[in-house]
PDB file of C-alpha atoms and ligand atoms in Angstrom:
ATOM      1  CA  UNK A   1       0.000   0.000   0.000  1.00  0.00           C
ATOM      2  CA  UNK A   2       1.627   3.456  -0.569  1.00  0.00           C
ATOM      3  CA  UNK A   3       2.062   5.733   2.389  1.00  0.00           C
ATOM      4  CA  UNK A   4       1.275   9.201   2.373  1.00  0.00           C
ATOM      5  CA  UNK A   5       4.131  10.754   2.417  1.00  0.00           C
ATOM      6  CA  UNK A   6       5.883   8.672  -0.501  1.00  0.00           C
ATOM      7  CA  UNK A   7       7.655  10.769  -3.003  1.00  0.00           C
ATOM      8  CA  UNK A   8       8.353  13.691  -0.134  1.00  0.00           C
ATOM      9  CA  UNK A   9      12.054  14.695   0.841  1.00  0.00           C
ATOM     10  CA  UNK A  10      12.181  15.743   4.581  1.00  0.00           C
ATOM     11  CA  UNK A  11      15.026  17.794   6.197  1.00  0.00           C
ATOM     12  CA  UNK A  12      14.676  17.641   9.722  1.00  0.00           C
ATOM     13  CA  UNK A  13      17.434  19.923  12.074  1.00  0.00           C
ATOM     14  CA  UNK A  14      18.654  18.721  15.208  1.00  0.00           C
ATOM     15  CA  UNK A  15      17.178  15.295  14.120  1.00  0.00           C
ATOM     16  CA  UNK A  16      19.723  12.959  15.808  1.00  0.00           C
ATOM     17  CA  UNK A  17      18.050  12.654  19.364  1.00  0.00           C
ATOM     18  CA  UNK A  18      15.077  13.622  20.921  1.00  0.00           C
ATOM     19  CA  UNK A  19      11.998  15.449  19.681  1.00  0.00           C
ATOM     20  CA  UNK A  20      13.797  15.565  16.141  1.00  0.00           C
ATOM     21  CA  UNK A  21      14.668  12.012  15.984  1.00  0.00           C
ATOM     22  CA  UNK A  22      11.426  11.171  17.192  1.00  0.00           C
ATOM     23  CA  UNK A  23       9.759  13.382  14.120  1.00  0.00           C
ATOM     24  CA  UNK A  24      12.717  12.213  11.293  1.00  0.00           C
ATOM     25  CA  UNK A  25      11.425   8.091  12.217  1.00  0.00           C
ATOM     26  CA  UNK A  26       7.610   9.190  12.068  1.00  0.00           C
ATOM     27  CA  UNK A  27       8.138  11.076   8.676  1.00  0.00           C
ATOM     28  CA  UNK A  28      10.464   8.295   7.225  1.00  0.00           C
ATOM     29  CA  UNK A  29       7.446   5.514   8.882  1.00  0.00           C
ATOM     30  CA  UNK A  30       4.743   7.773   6.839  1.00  0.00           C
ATOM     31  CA  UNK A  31       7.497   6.918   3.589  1.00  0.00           C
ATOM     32  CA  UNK A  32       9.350  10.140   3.047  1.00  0.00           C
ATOM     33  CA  UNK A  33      13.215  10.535   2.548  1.00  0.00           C
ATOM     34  CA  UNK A  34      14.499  12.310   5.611  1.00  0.00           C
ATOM     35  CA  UNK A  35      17.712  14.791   5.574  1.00  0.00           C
ATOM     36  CA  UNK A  36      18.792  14.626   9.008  1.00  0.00           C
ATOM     37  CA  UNK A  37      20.915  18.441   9.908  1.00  0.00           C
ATOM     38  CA  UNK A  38      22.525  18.376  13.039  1.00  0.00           C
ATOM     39  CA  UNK A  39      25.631  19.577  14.589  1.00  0.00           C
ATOM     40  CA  UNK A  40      27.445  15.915  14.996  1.00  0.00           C
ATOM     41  CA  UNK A  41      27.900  14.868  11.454  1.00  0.00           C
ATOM     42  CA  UNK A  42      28.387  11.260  12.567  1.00  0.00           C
ATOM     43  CA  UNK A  43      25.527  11.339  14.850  1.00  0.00           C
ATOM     44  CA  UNK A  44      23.195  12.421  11.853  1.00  0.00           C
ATOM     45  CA  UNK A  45      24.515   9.408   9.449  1.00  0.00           C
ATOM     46  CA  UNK A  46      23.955   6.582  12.144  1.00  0.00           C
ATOM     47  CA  UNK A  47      20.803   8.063  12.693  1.00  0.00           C
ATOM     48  CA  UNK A  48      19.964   8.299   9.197  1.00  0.00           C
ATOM     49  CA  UNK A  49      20.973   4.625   8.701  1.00  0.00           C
ATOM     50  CA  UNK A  50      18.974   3.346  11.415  1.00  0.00           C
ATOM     51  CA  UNK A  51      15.418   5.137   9.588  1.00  0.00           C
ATOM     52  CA  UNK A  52      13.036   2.959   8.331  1.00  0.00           C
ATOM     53  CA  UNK A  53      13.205   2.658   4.610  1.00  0.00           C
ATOM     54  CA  UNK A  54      15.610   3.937   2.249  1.00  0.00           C
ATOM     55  CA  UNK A  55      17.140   6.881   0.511  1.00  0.00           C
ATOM     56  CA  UNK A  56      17.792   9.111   4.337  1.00  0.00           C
ATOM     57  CA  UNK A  57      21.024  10.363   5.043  1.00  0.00           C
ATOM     58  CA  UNK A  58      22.677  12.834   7.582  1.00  0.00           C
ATOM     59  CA  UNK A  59      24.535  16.132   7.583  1.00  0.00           C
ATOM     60  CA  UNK A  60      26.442  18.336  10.133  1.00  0.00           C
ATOM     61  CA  UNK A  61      25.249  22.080  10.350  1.00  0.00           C
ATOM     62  CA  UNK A  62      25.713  24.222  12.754  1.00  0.00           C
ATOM     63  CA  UNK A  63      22.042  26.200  12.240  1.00  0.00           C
ATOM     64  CA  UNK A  64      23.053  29.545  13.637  1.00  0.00           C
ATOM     65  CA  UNK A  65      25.903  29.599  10.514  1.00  0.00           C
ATOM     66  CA  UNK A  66      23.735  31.082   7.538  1.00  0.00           C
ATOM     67  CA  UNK A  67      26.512  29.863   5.189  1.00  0.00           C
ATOM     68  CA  UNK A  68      26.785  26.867   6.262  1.00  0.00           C
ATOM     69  CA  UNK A  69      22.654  26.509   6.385  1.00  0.00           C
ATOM     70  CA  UNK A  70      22.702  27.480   2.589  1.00  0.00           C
ATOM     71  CA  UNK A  71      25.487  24.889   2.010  1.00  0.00           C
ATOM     72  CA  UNK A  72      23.828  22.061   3.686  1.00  0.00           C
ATOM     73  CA  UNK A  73      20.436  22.824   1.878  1.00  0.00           C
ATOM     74  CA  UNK A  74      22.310  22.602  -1.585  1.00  0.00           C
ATOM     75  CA  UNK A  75      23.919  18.974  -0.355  1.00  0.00           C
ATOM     76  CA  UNK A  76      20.723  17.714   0.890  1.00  0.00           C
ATOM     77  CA  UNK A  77      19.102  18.703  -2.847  1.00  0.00           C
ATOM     78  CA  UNK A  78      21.745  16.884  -4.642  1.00  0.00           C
ATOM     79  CA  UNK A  79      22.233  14.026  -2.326  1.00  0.00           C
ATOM     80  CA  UNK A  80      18.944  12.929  -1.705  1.00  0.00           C
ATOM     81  CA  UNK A  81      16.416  15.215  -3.344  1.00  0.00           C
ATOM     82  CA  UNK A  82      14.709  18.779  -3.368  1.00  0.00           C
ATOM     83  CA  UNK A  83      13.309  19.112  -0.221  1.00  0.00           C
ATOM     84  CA  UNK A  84       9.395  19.153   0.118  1.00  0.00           C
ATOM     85  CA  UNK A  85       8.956  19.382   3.811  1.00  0.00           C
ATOM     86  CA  UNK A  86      11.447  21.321   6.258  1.00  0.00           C
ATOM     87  CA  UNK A  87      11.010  20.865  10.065  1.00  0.00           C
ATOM     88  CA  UNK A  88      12.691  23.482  12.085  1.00  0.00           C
ATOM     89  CA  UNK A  89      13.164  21.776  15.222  1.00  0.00           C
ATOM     90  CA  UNK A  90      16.835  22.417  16.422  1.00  0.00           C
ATOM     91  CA  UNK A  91      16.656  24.455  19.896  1.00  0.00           C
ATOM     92  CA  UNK A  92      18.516  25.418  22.710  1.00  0.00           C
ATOM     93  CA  UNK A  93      17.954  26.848  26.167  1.00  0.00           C
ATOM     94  CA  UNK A  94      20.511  29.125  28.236  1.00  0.00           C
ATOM     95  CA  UNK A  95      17.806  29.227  31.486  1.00  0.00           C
ATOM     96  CA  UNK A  96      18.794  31.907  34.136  1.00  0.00           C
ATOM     97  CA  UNK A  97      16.611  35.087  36.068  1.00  0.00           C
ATOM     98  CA  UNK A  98      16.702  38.038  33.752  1.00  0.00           C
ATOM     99  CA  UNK A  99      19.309  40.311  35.780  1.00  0.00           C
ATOM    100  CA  UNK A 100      21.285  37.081  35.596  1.00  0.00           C
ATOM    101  CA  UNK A 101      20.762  36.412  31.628  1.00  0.00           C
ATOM    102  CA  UNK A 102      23.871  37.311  29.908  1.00  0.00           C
ATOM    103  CA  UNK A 103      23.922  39.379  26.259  1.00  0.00           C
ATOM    104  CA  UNK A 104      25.661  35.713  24.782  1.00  0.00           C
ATOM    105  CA  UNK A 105      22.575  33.477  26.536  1.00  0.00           C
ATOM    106  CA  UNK A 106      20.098  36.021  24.597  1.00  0.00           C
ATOM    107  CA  UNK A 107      22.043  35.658  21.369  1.00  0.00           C
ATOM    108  CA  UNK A 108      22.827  32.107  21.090  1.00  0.00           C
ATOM    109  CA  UNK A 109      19.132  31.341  22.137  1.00  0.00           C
ATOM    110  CA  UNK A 110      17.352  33.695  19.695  1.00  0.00           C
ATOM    111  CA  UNK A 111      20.013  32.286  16.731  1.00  0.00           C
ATOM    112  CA  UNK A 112      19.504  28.517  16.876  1.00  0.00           C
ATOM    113  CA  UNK A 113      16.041  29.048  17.662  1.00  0.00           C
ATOM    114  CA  UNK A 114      14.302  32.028  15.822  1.00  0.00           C
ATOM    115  CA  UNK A 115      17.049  32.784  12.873  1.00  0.00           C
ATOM    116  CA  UNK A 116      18.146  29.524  12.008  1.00  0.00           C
ATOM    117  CA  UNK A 117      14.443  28.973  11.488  1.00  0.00           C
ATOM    118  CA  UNK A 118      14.492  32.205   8.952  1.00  0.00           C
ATOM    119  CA  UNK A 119      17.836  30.982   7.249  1.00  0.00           C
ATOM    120  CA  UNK A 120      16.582  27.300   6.958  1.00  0.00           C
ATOM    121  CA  UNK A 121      13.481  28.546   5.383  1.00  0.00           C
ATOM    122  CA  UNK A 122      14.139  31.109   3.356  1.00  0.00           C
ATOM    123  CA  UNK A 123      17.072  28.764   1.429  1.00  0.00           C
ATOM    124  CA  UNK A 124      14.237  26.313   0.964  1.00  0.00           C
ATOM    125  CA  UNK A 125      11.056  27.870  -0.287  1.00  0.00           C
ATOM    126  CA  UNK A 126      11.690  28.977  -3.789  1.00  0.00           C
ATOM    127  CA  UNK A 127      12.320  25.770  -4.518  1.00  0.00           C
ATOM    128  CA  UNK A 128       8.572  24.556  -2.782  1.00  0.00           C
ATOM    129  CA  UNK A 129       7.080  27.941  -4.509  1.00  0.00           C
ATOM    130  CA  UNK A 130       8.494  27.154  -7.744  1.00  0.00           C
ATOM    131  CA  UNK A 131       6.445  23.343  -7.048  1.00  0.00           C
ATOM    132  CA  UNK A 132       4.147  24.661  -5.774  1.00  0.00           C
ATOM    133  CA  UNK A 133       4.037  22.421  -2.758  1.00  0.00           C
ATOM    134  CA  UNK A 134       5.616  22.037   0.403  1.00  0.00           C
ATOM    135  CA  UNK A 135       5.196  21.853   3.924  1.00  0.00           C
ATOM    136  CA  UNK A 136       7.435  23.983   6.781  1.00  0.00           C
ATOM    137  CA  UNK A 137       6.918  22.989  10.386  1.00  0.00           C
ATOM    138  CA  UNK A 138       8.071  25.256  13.113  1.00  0.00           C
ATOM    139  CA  UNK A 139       9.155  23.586  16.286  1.00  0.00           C
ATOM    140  CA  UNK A 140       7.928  26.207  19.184  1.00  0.00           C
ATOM    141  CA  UNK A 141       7.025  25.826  22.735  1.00  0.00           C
ATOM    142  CA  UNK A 142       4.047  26.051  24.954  1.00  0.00           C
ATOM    143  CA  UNK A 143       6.400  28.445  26.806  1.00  0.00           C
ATOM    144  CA  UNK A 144       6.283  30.453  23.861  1.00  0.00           C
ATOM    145  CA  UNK A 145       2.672  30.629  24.275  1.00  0.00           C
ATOM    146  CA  UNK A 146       2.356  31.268  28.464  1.00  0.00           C
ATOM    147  CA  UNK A 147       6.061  32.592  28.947  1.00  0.00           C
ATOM    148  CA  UNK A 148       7.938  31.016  31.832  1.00  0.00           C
ATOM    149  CA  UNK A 149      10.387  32.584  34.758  1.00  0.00           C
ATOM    150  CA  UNK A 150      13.558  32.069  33.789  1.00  0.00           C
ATOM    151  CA  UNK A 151      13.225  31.698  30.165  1.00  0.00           C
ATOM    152  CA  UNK A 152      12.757  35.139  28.878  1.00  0.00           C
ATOM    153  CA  UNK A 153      15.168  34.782  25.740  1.00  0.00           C
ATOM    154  CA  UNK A 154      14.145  31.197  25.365  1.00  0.00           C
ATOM    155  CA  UNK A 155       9.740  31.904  25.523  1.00  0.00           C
ATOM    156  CA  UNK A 156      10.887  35.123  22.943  1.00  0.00           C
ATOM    157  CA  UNK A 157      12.735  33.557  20.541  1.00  0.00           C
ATOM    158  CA  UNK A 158       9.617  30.740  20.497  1.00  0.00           C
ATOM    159  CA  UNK A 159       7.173  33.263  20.568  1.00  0.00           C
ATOM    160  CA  UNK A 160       8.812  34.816  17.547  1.00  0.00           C
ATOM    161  CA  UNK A 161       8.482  31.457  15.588  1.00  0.00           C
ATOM    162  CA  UNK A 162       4.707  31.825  15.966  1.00  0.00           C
ATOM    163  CA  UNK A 163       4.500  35.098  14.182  1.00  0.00           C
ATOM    164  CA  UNK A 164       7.036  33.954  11.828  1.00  0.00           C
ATOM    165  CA  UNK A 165       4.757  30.997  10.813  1.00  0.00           C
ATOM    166  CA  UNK A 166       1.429  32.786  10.532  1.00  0.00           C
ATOM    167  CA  UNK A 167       3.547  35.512   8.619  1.00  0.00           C
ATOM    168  CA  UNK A 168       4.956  33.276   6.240  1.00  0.00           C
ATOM    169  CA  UNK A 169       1.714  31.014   6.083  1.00  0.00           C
ATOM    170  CA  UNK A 170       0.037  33.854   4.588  1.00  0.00           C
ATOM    171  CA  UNK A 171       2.723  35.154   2.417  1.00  0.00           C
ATOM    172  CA  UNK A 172       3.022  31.372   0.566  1.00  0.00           C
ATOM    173  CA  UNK A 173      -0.120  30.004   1.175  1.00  0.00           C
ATOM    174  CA  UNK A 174      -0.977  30.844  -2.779  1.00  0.00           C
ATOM    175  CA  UNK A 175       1.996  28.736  -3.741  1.00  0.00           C
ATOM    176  CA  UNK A 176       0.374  25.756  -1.796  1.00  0.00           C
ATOM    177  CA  UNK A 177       3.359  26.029   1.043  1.00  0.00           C
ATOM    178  CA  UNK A 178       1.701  25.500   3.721  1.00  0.00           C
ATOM    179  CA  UNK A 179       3.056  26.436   7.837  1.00  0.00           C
ATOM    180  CA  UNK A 180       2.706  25.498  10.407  1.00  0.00           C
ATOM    181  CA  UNK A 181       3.920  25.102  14.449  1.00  0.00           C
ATOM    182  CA  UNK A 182       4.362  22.797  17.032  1.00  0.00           C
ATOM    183  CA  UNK A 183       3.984  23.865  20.936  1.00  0.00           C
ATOM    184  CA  UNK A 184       5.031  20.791  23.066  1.00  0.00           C
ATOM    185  CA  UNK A 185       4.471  20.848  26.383  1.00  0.00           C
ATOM    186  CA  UNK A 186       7.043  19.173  29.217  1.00  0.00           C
ATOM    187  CA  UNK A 187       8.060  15.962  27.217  1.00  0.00           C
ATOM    188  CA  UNK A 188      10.967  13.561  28.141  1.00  0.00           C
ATOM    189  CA  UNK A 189      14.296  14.419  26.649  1.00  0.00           C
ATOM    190  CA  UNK A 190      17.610  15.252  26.964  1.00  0.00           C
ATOM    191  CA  UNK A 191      16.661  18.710  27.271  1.00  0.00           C
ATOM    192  CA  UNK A 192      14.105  17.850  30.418  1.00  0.00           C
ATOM    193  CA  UNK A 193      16.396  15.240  32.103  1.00  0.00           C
ATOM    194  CA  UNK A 194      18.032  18.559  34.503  1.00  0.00           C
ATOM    195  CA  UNK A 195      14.638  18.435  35.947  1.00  0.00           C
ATOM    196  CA  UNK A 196      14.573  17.053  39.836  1.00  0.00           C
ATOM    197  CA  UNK A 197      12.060  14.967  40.951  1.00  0.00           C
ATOM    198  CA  UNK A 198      10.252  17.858  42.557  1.00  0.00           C
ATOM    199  CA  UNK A 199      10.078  19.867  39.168  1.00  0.00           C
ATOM    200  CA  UNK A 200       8.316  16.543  37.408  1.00  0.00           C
ATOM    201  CA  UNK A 201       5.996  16.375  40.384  1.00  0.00           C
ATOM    202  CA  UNK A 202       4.647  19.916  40.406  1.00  0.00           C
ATOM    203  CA  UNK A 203       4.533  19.977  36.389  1.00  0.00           C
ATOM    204  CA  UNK A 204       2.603  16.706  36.276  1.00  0.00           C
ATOM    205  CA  UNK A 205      -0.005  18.065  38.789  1.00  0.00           C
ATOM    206  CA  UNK A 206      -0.191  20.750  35.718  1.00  0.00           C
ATOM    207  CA  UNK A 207      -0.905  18.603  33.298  1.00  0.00           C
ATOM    208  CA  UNK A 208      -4.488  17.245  32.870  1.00  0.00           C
ATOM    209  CA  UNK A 209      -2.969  14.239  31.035  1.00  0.00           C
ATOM    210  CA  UNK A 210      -1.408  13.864  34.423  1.00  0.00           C
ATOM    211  CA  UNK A 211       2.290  12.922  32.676  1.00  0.00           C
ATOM    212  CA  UNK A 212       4.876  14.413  30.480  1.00  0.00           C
ATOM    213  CA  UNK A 213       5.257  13.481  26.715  1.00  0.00           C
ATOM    214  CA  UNK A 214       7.396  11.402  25.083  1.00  0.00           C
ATOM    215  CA  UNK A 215       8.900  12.772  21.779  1.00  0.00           C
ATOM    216  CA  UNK A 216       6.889  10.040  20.014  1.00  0.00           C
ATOM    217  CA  UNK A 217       3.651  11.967  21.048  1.00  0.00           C
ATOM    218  CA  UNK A 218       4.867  15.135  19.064  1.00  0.00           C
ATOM    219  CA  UNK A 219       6.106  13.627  16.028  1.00  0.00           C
ATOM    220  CA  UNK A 220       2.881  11.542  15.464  1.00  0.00           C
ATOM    221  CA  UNK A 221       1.291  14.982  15.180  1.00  0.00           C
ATOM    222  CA  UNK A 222       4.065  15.982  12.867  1.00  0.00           C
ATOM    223  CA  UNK A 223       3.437  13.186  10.469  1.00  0.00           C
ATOM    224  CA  UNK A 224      -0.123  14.384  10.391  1.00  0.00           C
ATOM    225  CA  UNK A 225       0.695  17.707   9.914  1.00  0.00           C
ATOM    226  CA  UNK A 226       3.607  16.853   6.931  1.00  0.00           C
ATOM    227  CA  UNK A 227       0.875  15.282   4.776  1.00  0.00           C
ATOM    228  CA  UNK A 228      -2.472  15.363   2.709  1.00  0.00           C
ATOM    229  CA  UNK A 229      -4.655  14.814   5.899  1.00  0.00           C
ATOM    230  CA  UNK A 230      -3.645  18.146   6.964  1.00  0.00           C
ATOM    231  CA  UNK A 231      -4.251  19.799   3.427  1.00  0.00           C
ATOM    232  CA  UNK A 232      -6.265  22.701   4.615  1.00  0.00           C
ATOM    233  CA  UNK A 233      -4.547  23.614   7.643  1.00  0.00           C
ATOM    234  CA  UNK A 234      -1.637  26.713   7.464  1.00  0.00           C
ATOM    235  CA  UNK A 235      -0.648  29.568   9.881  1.00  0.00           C
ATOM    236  CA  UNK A 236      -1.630  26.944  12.704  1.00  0.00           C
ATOM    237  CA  UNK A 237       0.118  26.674  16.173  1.00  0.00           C
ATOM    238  CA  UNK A 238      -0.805  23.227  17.337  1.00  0.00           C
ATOM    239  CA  UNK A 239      -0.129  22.743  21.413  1.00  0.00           C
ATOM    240  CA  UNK A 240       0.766  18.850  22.077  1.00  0.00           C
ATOM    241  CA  UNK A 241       0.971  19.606  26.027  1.00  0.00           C
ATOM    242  CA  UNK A 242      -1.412  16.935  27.600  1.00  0.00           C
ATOM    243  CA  UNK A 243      -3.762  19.698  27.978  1.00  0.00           C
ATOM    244  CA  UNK A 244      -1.295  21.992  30.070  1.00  0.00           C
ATOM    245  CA  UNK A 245      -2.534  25.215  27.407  1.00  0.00           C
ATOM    246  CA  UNK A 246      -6.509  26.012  27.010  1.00  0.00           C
TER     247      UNK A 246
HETATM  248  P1  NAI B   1      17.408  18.005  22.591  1.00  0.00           P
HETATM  249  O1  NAI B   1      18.348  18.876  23.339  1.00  0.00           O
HETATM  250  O2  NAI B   1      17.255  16.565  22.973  1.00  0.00           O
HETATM  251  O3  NAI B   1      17.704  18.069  21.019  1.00  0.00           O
HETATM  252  C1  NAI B   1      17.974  19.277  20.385  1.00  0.00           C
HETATM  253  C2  NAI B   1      18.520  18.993  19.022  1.00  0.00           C
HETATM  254  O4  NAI B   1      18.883  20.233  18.415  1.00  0.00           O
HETATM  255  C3  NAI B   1      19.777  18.132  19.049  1.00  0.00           C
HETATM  256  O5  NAI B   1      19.742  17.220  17.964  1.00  0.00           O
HETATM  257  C4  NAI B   1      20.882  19.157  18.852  1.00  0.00           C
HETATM  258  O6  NAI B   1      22.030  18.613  18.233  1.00  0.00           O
HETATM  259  C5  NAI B   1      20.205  20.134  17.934  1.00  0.00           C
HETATM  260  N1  NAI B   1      20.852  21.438  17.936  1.00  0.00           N
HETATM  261  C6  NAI B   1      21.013  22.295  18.967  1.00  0.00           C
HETATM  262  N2  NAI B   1      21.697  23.370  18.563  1.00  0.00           N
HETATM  263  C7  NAI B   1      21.978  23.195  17.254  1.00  0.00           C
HETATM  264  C8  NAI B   1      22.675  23.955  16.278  1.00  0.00           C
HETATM  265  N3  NAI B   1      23.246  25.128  16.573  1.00  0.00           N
HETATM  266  N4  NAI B   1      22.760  23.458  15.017  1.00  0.00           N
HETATM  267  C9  NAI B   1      22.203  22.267  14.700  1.00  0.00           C
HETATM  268  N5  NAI B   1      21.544  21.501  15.575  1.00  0.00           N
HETATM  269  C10 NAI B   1      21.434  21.964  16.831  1.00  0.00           C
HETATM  270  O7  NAI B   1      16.026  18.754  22.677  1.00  0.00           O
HETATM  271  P2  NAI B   1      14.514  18.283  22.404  1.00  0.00           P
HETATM  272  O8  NAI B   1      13.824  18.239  23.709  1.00  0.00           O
HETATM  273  O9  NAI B   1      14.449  17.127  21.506  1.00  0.00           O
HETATM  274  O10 NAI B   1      13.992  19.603  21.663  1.00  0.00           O
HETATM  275  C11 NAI B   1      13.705  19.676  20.281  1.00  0.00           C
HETATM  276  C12 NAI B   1      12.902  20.928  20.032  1.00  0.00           C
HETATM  277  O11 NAI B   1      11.683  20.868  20.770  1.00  0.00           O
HETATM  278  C13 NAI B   1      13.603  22.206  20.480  1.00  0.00           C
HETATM  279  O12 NAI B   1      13.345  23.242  19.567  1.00  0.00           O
HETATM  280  C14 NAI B   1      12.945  22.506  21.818  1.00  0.00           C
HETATM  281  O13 NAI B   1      13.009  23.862  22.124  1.00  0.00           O
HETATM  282  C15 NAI B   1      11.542  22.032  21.545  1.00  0.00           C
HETATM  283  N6  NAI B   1      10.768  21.744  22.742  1.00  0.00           N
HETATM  284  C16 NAI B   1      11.170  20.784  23.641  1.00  0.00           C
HETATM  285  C17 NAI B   1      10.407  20.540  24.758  1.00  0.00           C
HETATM  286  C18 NAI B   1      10.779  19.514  25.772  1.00  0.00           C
HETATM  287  O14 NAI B   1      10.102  19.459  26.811  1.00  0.00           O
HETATM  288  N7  NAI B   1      11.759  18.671  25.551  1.00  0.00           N
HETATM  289  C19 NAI B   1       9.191  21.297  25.021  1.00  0.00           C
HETATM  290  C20 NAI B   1       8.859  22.266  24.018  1.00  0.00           C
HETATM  291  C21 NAI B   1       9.631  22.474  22.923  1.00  0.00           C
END
């Protein structure tokens, strides 16, 4: 039987672990090719190589380096195909109070996770406009959405990425690009494991689904959102929380 999203060429940043990896084996499940872009060049090719199906490989960018983002979008093109979807999910946090956030934790947060997202997309839309199809999913936060002490550069630069997707959902949505955002809530990574027991108690008593996510509960809605089911929805910011946002 074919799968829906046969023929599609997925690049997926910071797609060797977590959330990423999670959303590069749900896309490559749903039969796409998947371009995995992460900083650890090896990383990305085992993880490529362990996809299901064929065609994947992996590349080492470092997102916040727009040369380097145009580079890697030209090897994933010739290497294993134009790309049809792009999922903007690399992110970092630099947590501290803000009269104890320095001017590098605001920089580094707000490049890797607001103008990478810019770079990556701008060097592969004219490609989906000129197709006239494609798919661009934005990897925010439900902190982006409620804010959170301690976060302030990290709930701005993913409160940016919602504006930048309903922005550029309405500028493309005549070329049949379609945008749209993810807001996970708490979910179990590498990027939640400095979390004490405490912390997990007091956020699960926040969330009506009474646990946190696993990345496999975001990238089943990012399958979803990558193909034809999700034909009519653009501009969207989708919250996969366990109910935490209302
Ligand atoms: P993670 O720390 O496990 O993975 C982050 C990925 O981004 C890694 O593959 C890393 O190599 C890559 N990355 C970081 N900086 C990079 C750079 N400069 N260039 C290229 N790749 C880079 O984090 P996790 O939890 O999987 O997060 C994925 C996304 O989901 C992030 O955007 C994060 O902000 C977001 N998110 C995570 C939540 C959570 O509870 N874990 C909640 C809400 C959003």
């Amino acid at each position: 039987m074919r799968k829906e999203l046969e023929g599609q060429v997925a690049l997926v940043t910071g797609g060797s672990r977590g959330i990423g990896l999670a959303i590069a084996n749900a896309l490559a499940e749903g039969g796409a090719r998947v371009a995995i872009v992460a900083r650890d060049g090896e990383r990305s090719r085992r993880a490529a190589d362990e996809l299901a199906g064929e065609g994947h490989a992996g590349f080492s960018c470092d997102v916040s380096d727009p040369g380097r983002v145009r580079e890697v979008v030209a090897e994933v093109e010739e290497t294993v195909g134009a790309v049809s979807t792009l999922v903007n999910n690399a992110g970092i946090t630099r947590d501290n109070i803000l009269l104890r956030l320095r001017d590098e934790d605001w920089d580094d947060v707000i490049a890797v996770n607001l103008t990478a997202a810019f770079h990556m997309t701008r060097a592969v839309v004219r490609g989906m406009m000129k197709r006239r199809e494609g798919v661009i999913l934005n990897i925010t936060s439900v902190v982006g959405l409620m804010g959170n002490a301690g976060q302030s550069n990290y709930a701005a630069s993913k409160a940016g990425l919602v504006g930048f997707t309903k922005s550029v959902a309405r500028e493309l949505a005549t070329r049949n690009v379609r945008c749209n955002a993810l807001a996970p809530g708490f979910i179990d990574t590498d990027m939640t494991t400095e979390l004490s027991e405490d912390q997990v108690r007091g956020l699960q008593e926040r969330i009506p689904l009474g646990r946190l996510g696993e990345p496999e509960d975001v990238a089943g809605v990012a399958r979803f959102l990558a193909g034809p089911s999700a034909r009519y929805i653009t501009g969207q910011t989708l919250a996969v929380d366990g109910g935490m946002v209302m």
